[in-house]
Amino acid sequence: MSIVLACDLGGTSFRAALVDDTGCIQAQHAIAGPASQDDRSGSSEIEAEAWWALLIEACSGLAAGAPALFEAVEAVAICGVTRTQIFLDRNGRSVRPAMTWKDTRSNALAARLRETLDPAHPESAGINAFHPLARLAWLREQEPEFFDRLACLLEPKDYLNFRLTGRRASDPVSMARLLAVAASHDGRDLLAAAGIPASILPEMLEPWEEVGPIQSDLPAPLDRLIGKPVFCASNDTWAAVVGLGAMREGYAYNISGTTEVLGVIGREPARAEGLLTVDWRGLFQLGGPSQTGADSVTWLLALLGRDGAEIGPEIDALLGRPRQSQPLLFLPYLQGERVPYWDPSLRGALVGLNRQHGPTDLAFAVLEGVACLNRIVLERAETALGRAATEIRFGGGAAANPVWSQVKADLCGRPVVVAASKEPGLLGAAIVAFTGLGRFVSLAEAQEALVIVARRFEPDPALKPAYDALFALFRRAEDVLAPISRDLVAAAEEKRPLADLARHASAAAILHAD
């Protein structure tokens, strides 16, 4: 039996597992991720060293719980959250905290970049607060003392690979947006036009290529893996799609964790408004990440005074009760939105509340609101590709809930297929490692051998008219409420009169205390 160490650095947790060559997880250790430091300015930051500490802690847990298996590890592969920038100096030290996928401080600067940079460049329209070019331009403008020290930009999984091997490298999937602005168009590239040196780009490797062997002088228990190969891997979405067996033409995928990612896989590149087209090394994905998902459920449970640490049982209890005949609409934009709107000023809403609505109605509204957003992305991708997806491979924590799987199937009108592995990101990373070791000739062969389907949810034809009507109302509500959301956000940010309302809450708290 061959064993690899697979890791998945997620938005809210770090998971490490010892996986055998049948795709079975023999041992696993999960840790809550470092909490980002967020504030009202749009800042969201994490110290890079915190992720390194998590890797050591997770490996320590595995080595203690399964020492023989840990000693048998033949290779390491780490996938990880993307749209998060780690800034290193020439000595490999972090010059400032990493900017996470939630950071929106560069929103105004991104708008200026779109106006001033070459509009004919294919990437110009996609520059927004979540784009690495906007983040780098913000750093150059707002923190020049740190920008001047910048020598290399890495994603979190690349940083861990660097700490393990000493080599600064990434892959073209994780760095797709940065590579896009660095690409020349009619002799001009956006990276240089924004004053960002191309020298900050790390070396590019394919996900299944080796970064290097694990170096010596690492803390325990990593010192027991000296010389083992570390494979580059890619972002957590790409790895999870491999782990779901969805890296195939005509398939759609939906990875649902704290936030969701949805896309469709095609043989040729296609473009659609608000969606990302990324070369996934022989195939192309059209879709991208949202800001909503299980986090919306966590928010709801907190709002209802329920145990947010027990999301599964709590949401199951709510969904198991009758709902009112008049449904609610939920716009799930609690943190703004990335795909397909790329607007940090969008806000959520519950539309249609009446006196009879209760927690169960709210729970269904949240699930259906997220599924409506899934459908928008799916329809845009399918239209651009000129064909419907054959099925949606569904993975992540929410895939354990059969009601949510069925809601997605009914609202999107496509079969939803759940794989047997509850950790598709870990399985995808393991598939990368086994492919890199030569156990399989390709990722396609590896996913065919190691991915097993557990359940299939077919759309209910009887519900199609009702969900089509709900979706149409959802789109109308979006159109009407988006401008109001932006005005509310602007009022708070610009200290206009509406922002003064916050003082009433403070005064009320003081009076209550007295």
Coordinates of C-alpha atoms in Angstrom, one line a residue, residues 239-494:
A239 CA -8.1 19.9 -6.7
A240 CA -11.7 19.4 -5.5
V241 CA -12.9 19.2 -9.1
V242 CA -10.3 16.4 -9.7
G243 CA -11.4 14.8 -6.5
L244 CA -15.0 14.8 -7.6
G245 CA -14.1 13.3 -11.0
A246 CA -15.5 16.4 -12.7
M247 CA -12.4 17.3 -14.7
R248 CA -14.1 16.2 -17.9
E249 CA -15.6 18.1 -20.9
G250 CA -19.3 18.9 -20.4
Y251 CA -19.3 18.4 -16.7
A252 CA -20.2 21.1 -14.2
Y253 CA -18.9 21.3 -10.7
N254 CA -20.1 23.0 -7.5
I255 CA -17.8 23.1 -4.5
S256 CA -19.6 24.2 -1.4
G257 CA -17.7 25.1 1.7
T258 CA -17.7 28.4 3.6
T259 CA -18.2 29.9 0.1
E260 CA -19.1 28.3 -3.2
V261 CA -17.4 27.8 -6.5
L262 CA -19.3 26.7 -9.6
G263 CA -18.2 26.2 -13.2
V264 CA -18.5 24.2 -16.4
I265 CA -15.7 22.4 -18.1
G266 CA -15.2 22.8 -21.8
R267 CA -12.7 21.7 -24.4
E268 CA -12.2 25.3 -25.8
P269 CA -12.0 28.6 -24.1
A270 CA -15.2 30.6 -23.9
R271 CA -16.2 33.9 -22.3
A272 CA -19.3 35.1 -20.5
E273 CA -20.0 38.3 -18.6
G274 CA -18.8 38.1 -15.0
L275 CA -17.3 34.6 -15.3
L276 CA -13.7 33.6 -15.2
T277 CA -12.2 31.6 -18.1
V278 CA -9.2 29.6 -16.8
D279 CA -6.9 27.2 -18.6
W280 CA -7.1 24.1 -16.5
R281 CA -4.2 22.4 -18.4
G282 CA -5.9 20.9 -21.4
L283 CA -9.5 21.8 -20.4
F284 CA -11.0 25.2 -19.6
Q285 CA -13.3 26.1 -16.8
L286 CA -15.9 28.9 -17.1
G287 CA -17.3 30.1 -13.8
G288 CA -15.6 31.0 -10.6
P289 CA -15.9 31.7 -6.8
S290 CA -18.8 33.3 -4.9
Q291 CA -18.8 35.0 -1.5
T292 CA -21.7 32.8 -0.3
G293 CA -22.4 29.2 0.6
A294 CA -22.4 27.4 4.0
D295 CA -21.4 30.8 5.5
S296 CA -24.9 31.9 4.8
V297 CA -26.2 29.0 6.8
T298 CA -23.8 29.8 9.6
W299 CA -25.2 33.4 9.6
L300 CA -28.8 32.1 9.7
L301 CA -28.1 29.8 12.6
A302 CA -26.5 32.6 14.6
L303 CA -29.4 34.8 13.8
L304 CA -31.8 32.2 15.1
G305 CA -29.7 31.6 18.3
R306 CA -28.8 28.1 17.2
D307 CA -25.5 26.2 17.6
G308 CA -23.3 27.3 14.7
A309 CA -20.8 24.6 15.6
E310 CA -23.3 21.9 14.6
I311 CA -24.3 23.1 11.2
G312 CA -25.4 19.8 9.8
P313 CA -27.8 18.7 12.6
E314 CA -29.2 22.2 13.1
I315 CA -30.0 22.8 9.4
D316 CA -31.5 19.3 9.2
A317 CA -33.8 20.0 12.1
L318 CA -35.0 23.2 10.4
L319 CA -35.5 21.6 7.0
G320 CA -37.5 18.7 8.4
R321 CA -40.4 20.8 9.4
P322 CA -43.3 22.1 7.2
R323 CA -42.9 25.4 5.3
Q324 CA -45.5 28.0 4.5
S325 CA -47.2 28.0 1.1
Q326 CA -45.8 31.5 0.3
P327 CA -42.0 31.1 -0.2
L328 CA -39.4 33.7 0.8
L329 CA -36.7 35.1 -1.5
F330 CA -33.2 35.4 -0.1
L331 CA -30.5 37.4 -1.8
P332 CA -27.3 35.8 -0.4
Y333 CA -24.9 38.7 -0.8
L334 CA -24.0 39.1 2.8
Q335 CA -20.3 40.0 2.0
G336 CA -20.8 41.5 -1.5
E337 CA -20.3 39.1 -4.4
R338 CA -17.6 37.9 -6.7
V339 CA -18.8 35.8 -9.6
P340 CA -20.8 36.9 -11.6
Y341 CA -21.1 40.5 -10.3
W342 CA -17.7 41.4 -8.8
D343 CA -19.4 44.0 -6.6
P344 CA -18.3 44.3 -2.9
S345 CA -21.2 46.7 -2.3
L346 CA -24.0 44.2 -2.9
R347 CA -25.9 43.2 0.2
G348 CA -28.3 40.5 1.2
A349 CA -32.1 40.7 1.6
L350 CA -35.1 38.6 2.7
V351 CA -38.0 39.5 0.5
G352 CA -41.6 38.6 1.2
L353 CA -41.7 38.1 4.9
N354 CA -45.1 37.7 6.6
R355 CA -46.2 37.0 10.1
Q356 CA -46.5 33.2 9.5
H357 CA -42.9 32.7 8.4
G358 CA -40.6 30.9 10.8
P359 CA -37.1 29.4 11.0
T360 CA -37.9 26.6 8.5
D361 CA -39.0 29.1 5.8
L362 CA -35.8 31.1 6.4
A363 CA -33.7 27.9 6.0
F364 CA -35.3 27.0 2.7
A365 CA -35.0 30.6 1.5
V366 CA -31.2 30.5 2.2
L367 CA -30.7 27.2 0.4
E368 CA -32.8 28.3 -2.6
G369 CA -31.1 31.8 -2.7
V370 CA -27.7 30.2 -3.0
A371 CA -29.1 27.8 -5.6
C372 CA -30.5 30.7 -7.6
L373 CA -27.1 32.2 -7.8
N374 CA -25.7 28.8 -8.9
R375 CA -28.3 28.8 -11.7
I376 CA -27.2 32.3 -12.9
V377 CA -23.6 31.2 -13.2
L378 CA -24.6 27.9 -14.8
E379 CA -26.8 29.4 -17.4
R380 CA -24.2 32.0 -18.4
A381 CA -21.5 29.3 -18.8
E382 CA -23.8 27.0 -20.7
T383 CA -24.9 29.8 -23.1
A384 CA -21.2 30.7 -23.8
L385 CA -20.2 27.1 -24.3
G386 CA -23.2 26.4 -26.5
R387 CA -24.2 23.2 -24.6
A388 CA -25.9 22.2 -21.4
A389 CA -23.8 20.5 -18.7
T390 CA -24.5 16.8 -18.4
E391 CA -24.4 16.8 -14.6
I392 CA -23.2 18.9 -11.7
R393 CA -20.6 17.2 -9.5
F394 CA -21.3 18.5 -6.0
G395 CA -18.8 18.4 -3.2
G396 CA -17.8 20.1 0.1
G397 CA -19.6 20.2 3.4
A398 CA -23.0 21.1 2.0
A399 CA -23.0 18.0 -0.2
A400 CA -23.7 15.9 2.9
N401 CA -27.2 17.4 3.0
P402 CA -29.5 15.6 0.6
V403 CA -32.1 18.4 0.8
W404 CA -29.6 21.0 -0.4
S405 CA -28.5 18.6 -3.2
Q406 CA -32.1 18.1 -4.3
V407 CA -32.8 21.9 -4.2
K408 CA -29.8 22.5 -6.4
A409 CA -30.9 19.8 -8.9
D410 CA -34.5 21.2 -9.0
L411 CA -33.5 24.8 -9.3
C412 CA -30.7 24.3 -11.8
G413 CA -32.5 21.6 -13.8
R414 CA -29.5 19.4 -13.9
P415 CA -28.6 16.1 -12.2
V416 CA -26.5 16.6 -9.1
V417 CA -24.0 13.9 -8.4
V418 CA -22.3 13.5 -5.0
A419 CA -19.0 11.5 -4.8
A420 CA -18.3 9.0 -2.1
S421 CA -15.3 11.0 -0.8
K422 CA -16.4 13.6 1.7
E423 CA -13.1 15.4 1.2
P424 CA -12.7 16.0 -2.6
G425 CA -10.0 18.5 -2.0
L426 CA -7.9 16.0 -0.1
L427 CA -8.6 13.3 -2.7
G428 CA -7.7 15.7 -5.5
A429 CA -4.4 16.5 -3.8
A430 CA -3.7 12.8 -3.4
I431 CA -4.5 12.2 -7.0
V432 CA -1.9 14.9 -7.9
A433 CA 0.7 13.1 -5.7
F434 CA 0.1 9.7 -7.1
T435 CA 0.1 11.0 -10.7
G436 CA 3.4 12.8 -9.9
L437 CA 4.8 9.6 -8.5
G438 CA 4.0 7.8 -11.8
R439 CA 1.3 5.5 -10.4
F440 CA -1.0 6.8 -13.1
V441 CA -0.2 8.1 -16.6
S442 CA -2.5 11.1 -16.3
L443 CA -4.9 12.9 -14.0
A444 CA -7.8 11.6 -16.1
E445 CA -6.7 8.0 -15.5
A446 CA -6.3 8.7 -11.8
Q447 CA -9.7 10.2 -11.2
E448 CA -11.3 7.4 -13.2
A449 CA -9.7 4.9 -10.9
L450 CA -10.1 6.6 -7.5
V451 CA -13.3 8.6 -7.7
I452 CA -16.5 6.8 -6.7
V453 CA -20.0 8.1 -7.1
A454 CA -22.2 7.8 -3.9
R455 CA -25.6 9.5 -4.8
R456 CA -27.4 11.0 -7.8
F457 CA -30.2 13.6 -7.5
E458 CA -32.4 14.0 -10.5
P459 CA -34.4 17.2 -11.0
D460 CA -38.1 16.8 -10.1
P461 CA -40.1 17.7 -13.3
A462 CA -43.2 18.5 -11.1
L463 CA -41.3 21.3 -9.3
K464 CA -39.9 22.9 -12.5
P465 CA -42.8 25.5 -13.0
A466 CA -42.6 26.6 -9.3
Y467 CA -38.8 27.0 -9.3
D468 CA -38.8 28.8 -12.7
A469 CA -41.2 31.3 -11.2
L470 CA -39.2 31.7 -8.0
F471 CA -36.0 32.2 -10.1
A472 CA -37.7 34.9 -12.2
L473 CA -38.7 36.7 -9.0
F474 CA -35.2 36.3 -7.6
R475 CA -33.8 38.1 -10.7
R476 CA -36.3 40.9 -10.4
A477 CA -35.4 41.4 -6.8
E478 CA -31.7 41.5 -7.6
D479 CA -32.3 44.3 -10.2
V480 CA -34.4 46.4 -7.8
L481 CA -32.4 46.0 -4.7
A482 CA -28.8 46.3 -6.0
P483 CA -28.8 50.1 -6.3
I484 CA -30.3 50.3 -2.8
S485 CA -27.5 48.1 -1.4
R486 CA -24.9 50.3 -3.0
D487 CA -26.4 53.5 -1.6
L488 CA -26.6 51.9 1.9
V489 CA -22.9 50.9 1.8
A490 CA -21.8 54.3 0.4
A491 CA -23.7 56.1 3.1
A492 CA -21.9 54.2 5.8
E493 CA -18.5 54.5 4.1
E494 CA -18.8 58.2 3.4

